[in-house]
GROMACS .gro file of C-alpha atoms in nm:
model
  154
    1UNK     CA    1  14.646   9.074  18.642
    2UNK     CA    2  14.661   8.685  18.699
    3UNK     CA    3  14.440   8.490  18.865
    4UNK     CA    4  14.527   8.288  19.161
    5UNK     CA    5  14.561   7.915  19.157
    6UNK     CA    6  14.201   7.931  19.388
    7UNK     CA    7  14.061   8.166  19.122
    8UNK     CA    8  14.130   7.951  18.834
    9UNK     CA    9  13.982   7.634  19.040
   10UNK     CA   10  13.663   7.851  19.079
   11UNK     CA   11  13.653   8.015  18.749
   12UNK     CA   12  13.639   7.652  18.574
   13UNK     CA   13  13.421   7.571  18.807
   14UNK     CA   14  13.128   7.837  18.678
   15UNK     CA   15  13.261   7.723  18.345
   16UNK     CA   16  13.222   7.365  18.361
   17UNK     CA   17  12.835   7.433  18.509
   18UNK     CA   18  12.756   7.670  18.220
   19UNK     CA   19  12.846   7.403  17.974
   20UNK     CA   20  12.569   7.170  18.116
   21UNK     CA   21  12.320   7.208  17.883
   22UNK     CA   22  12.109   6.974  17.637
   23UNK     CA   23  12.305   7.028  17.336
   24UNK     CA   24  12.576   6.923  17.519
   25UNK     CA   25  12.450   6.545  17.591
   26UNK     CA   26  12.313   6.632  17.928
   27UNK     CA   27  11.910   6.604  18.024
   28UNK     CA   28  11.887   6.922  18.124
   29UNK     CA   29  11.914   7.300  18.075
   30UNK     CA   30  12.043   7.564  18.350
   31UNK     CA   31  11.911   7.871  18.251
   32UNK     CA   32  12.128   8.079  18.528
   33UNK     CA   33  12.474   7.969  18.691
   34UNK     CA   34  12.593   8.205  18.937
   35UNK     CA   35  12.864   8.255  19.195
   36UNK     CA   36  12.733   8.347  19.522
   37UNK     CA   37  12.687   8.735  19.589
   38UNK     CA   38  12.647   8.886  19.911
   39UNK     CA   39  12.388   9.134  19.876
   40UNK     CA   40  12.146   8.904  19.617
   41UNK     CA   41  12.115   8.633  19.352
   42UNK     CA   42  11.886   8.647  19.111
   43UNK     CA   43  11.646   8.409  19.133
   44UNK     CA   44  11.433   8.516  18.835
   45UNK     CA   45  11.527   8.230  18.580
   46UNK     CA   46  11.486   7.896  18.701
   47UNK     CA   47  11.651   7.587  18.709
   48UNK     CA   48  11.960   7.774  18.858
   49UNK     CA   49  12.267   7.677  19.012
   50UNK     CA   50  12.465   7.923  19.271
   51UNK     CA   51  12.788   7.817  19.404
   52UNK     CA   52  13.044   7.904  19.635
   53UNK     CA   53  13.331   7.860  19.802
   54UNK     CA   54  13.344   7.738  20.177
   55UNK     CA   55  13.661   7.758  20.453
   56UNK     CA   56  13.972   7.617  20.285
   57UNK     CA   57  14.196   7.426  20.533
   58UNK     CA   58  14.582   7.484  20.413
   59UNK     CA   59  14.861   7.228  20.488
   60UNK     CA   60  15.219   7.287  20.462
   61UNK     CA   61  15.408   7.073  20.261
   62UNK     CA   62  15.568   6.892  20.048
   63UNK     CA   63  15.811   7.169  20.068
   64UNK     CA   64  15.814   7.438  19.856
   65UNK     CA   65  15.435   7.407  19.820
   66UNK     CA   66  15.153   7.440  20.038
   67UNK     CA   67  14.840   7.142  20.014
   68UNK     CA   68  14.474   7.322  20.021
   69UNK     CA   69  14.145   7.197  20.015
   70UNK     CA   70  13.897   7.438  19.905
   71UNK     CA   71  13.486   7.297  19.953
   72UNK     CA   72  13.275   7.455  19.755
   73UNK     CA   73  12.852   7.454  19.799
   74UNK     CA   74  12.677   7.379  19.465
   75UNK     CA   75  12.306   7.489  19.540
   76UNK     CA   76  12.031   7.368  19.250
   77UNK     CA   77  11.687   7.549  19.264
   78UNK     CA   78  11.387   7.484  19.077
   79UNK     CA   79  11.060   7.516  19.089
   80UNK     CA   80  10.837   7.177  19.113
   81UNK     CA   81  10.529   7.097  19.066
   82UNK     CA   82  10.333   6.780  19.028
   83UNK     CA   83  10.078   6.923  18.804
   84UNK     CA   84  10.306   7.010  18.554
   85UNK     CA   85  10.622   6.805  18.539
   86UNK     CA   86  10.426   6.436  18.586
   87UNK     CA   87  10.751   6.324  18.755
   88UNK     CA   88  10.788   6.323  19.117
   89UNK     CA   89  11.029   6.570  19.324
   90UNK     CA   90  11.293   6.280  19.338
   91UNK     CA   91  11.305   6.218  18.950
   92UNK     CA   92  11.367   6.571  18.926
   93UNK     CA   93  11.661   6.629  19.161
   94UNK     CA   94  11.837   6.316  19.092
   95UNK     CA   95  11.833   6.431  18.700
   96UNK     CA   96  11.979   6.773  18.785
   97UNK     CA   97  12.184   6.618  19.020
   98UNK     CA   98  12.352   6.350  18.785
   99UNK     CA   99  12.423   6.622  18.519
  100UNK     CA  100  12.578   6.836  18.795
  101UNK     CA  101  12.808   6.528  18.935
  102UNK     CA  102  12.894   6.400  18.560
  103UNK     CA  103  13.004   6.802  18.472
  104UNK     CA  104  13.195   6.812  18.760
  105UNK     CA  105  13.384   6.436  18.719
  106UNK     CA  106  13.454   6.521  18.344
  107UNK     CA  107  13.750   6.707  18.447
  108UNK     CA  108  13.882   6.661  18.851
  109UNK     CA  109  14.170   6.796  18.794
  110UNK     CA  110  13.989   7.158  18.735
  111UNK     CA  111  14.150   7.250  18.411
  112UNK     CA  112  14.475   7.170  18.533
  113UNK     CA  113  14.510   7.338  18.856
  114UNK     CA  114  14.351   7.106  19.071
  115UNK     CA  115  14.495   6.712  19.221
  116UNK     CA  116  14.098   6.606  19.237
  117UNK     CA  117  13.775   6.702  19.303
  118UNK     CA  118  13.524   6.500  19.483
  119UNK     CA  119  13.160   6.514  19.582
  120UNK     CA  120  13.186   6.456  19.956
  121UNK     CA  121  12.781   6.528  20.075
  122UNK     CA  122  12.438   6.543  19.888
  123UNK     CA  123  12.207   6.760  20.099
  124UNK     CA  124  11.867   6.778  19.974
  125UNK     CA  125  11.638   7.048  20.065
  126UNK     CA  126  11.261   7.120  19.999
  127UNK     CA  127  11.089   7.448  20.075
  128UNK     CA  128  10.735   7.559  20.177
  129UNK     CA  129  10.480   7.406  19.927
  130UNK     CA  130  10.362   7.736  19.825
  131UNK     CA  131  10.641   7.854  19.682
  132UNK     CA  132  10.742   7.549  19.560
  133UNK     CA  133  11.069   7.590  19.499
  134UNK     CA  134  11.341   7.285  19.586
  135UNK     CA  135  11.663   7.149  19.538
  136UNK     CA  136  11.970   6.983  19.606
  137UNK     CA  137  12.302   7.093  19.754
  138UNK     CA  138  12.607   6.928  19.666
  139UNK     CA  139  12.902   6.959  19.840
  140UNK     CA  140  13.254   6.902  19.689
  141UNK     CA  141  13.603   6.951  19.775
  142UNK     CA  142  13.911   7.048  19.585
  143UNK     CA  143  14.236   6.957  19.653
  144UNK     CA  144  14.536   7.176  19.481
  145UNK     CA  145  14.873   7.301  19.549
  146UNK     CA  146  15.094   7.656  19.546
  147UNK     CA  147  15.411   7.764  19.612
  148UNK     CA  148  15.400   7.827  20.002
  149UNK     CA  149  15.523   8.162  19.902
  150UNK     CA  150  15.287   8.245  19.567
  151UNK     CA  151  14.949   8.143  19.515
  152UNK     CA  152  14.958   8.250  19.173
  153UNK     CA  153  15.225   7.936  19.081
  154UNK     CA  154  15.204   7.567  19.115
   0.00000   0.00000   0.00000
């Protein structure tokens, strides 16, 4: 069965965040990318990104086609801690973060299937010390097109 023009936009989304890795020129390593599930991530293998998609606003036109924008929530956890990593909480995030955004840029037209992506909020969160686990959201949006009529065809 084929994918919808939305599925495609997501699947090279979980794609383009596996392919962040070290050997791949960027400074770090996600262990686990994952879209979001409803009953649990797993949060076993850290750093981690989950990601999913938010409310897509739809726009008709330019006739035949329909204009969406699709946000989607990139969440990055890790665990810090001073004792071990010698860098401070910032260093850390805006490292992940910077590998995240320059995946993402690489390609804004999703494969194909996409006008552009942009990052349109950094949210940065930091949990209870004891757990010490942290991270950063980031927050893009996707602009695309379908047939008003099939959102399996541009």
């Amino acid at each position: 069965m084929a994918d919808t023009i939305r599925e495609l936009i997501q699947k090279n989304i979980d794609t383009t965040l596996k392919g962040i890795k070290t050997s791949a020129g960027y400074n770090n390593d996600f262990v686990s990318v994952q879209r979001y599930m409803q009953k649990k991530n797993s949060f076993a293998r850290m750093p981690m990104i989950i990601h999913s998609a938010g409310d897509e606003s739809v726009a008709s036109g330019p006739h035949p086609w329909n204009t969406l924008t699709l946000p989607v929530i990139i969440a990055i956890y890790f665990r810090y801690s001073e004792i071990t990593d010698g860098r401070s909480v910032d260093e850390v995030i805006n490292s992940y973060l910077g590998d995240v955004v320059k995946a993402l840029m690489a390609d804004i037209t999703r494969g194909g299937n996409a006008e552009r992506t942009e990052v349109t909020s950094i949210p940065i969160f930091e949990n209870d010390e004891k757990e010490s686990l942290t991270g950063v959201f980031i927050e893009i949006e996707v602009t695309y097109y379908h047939q008003a009529t099939n959102p399996y065809s541009r």
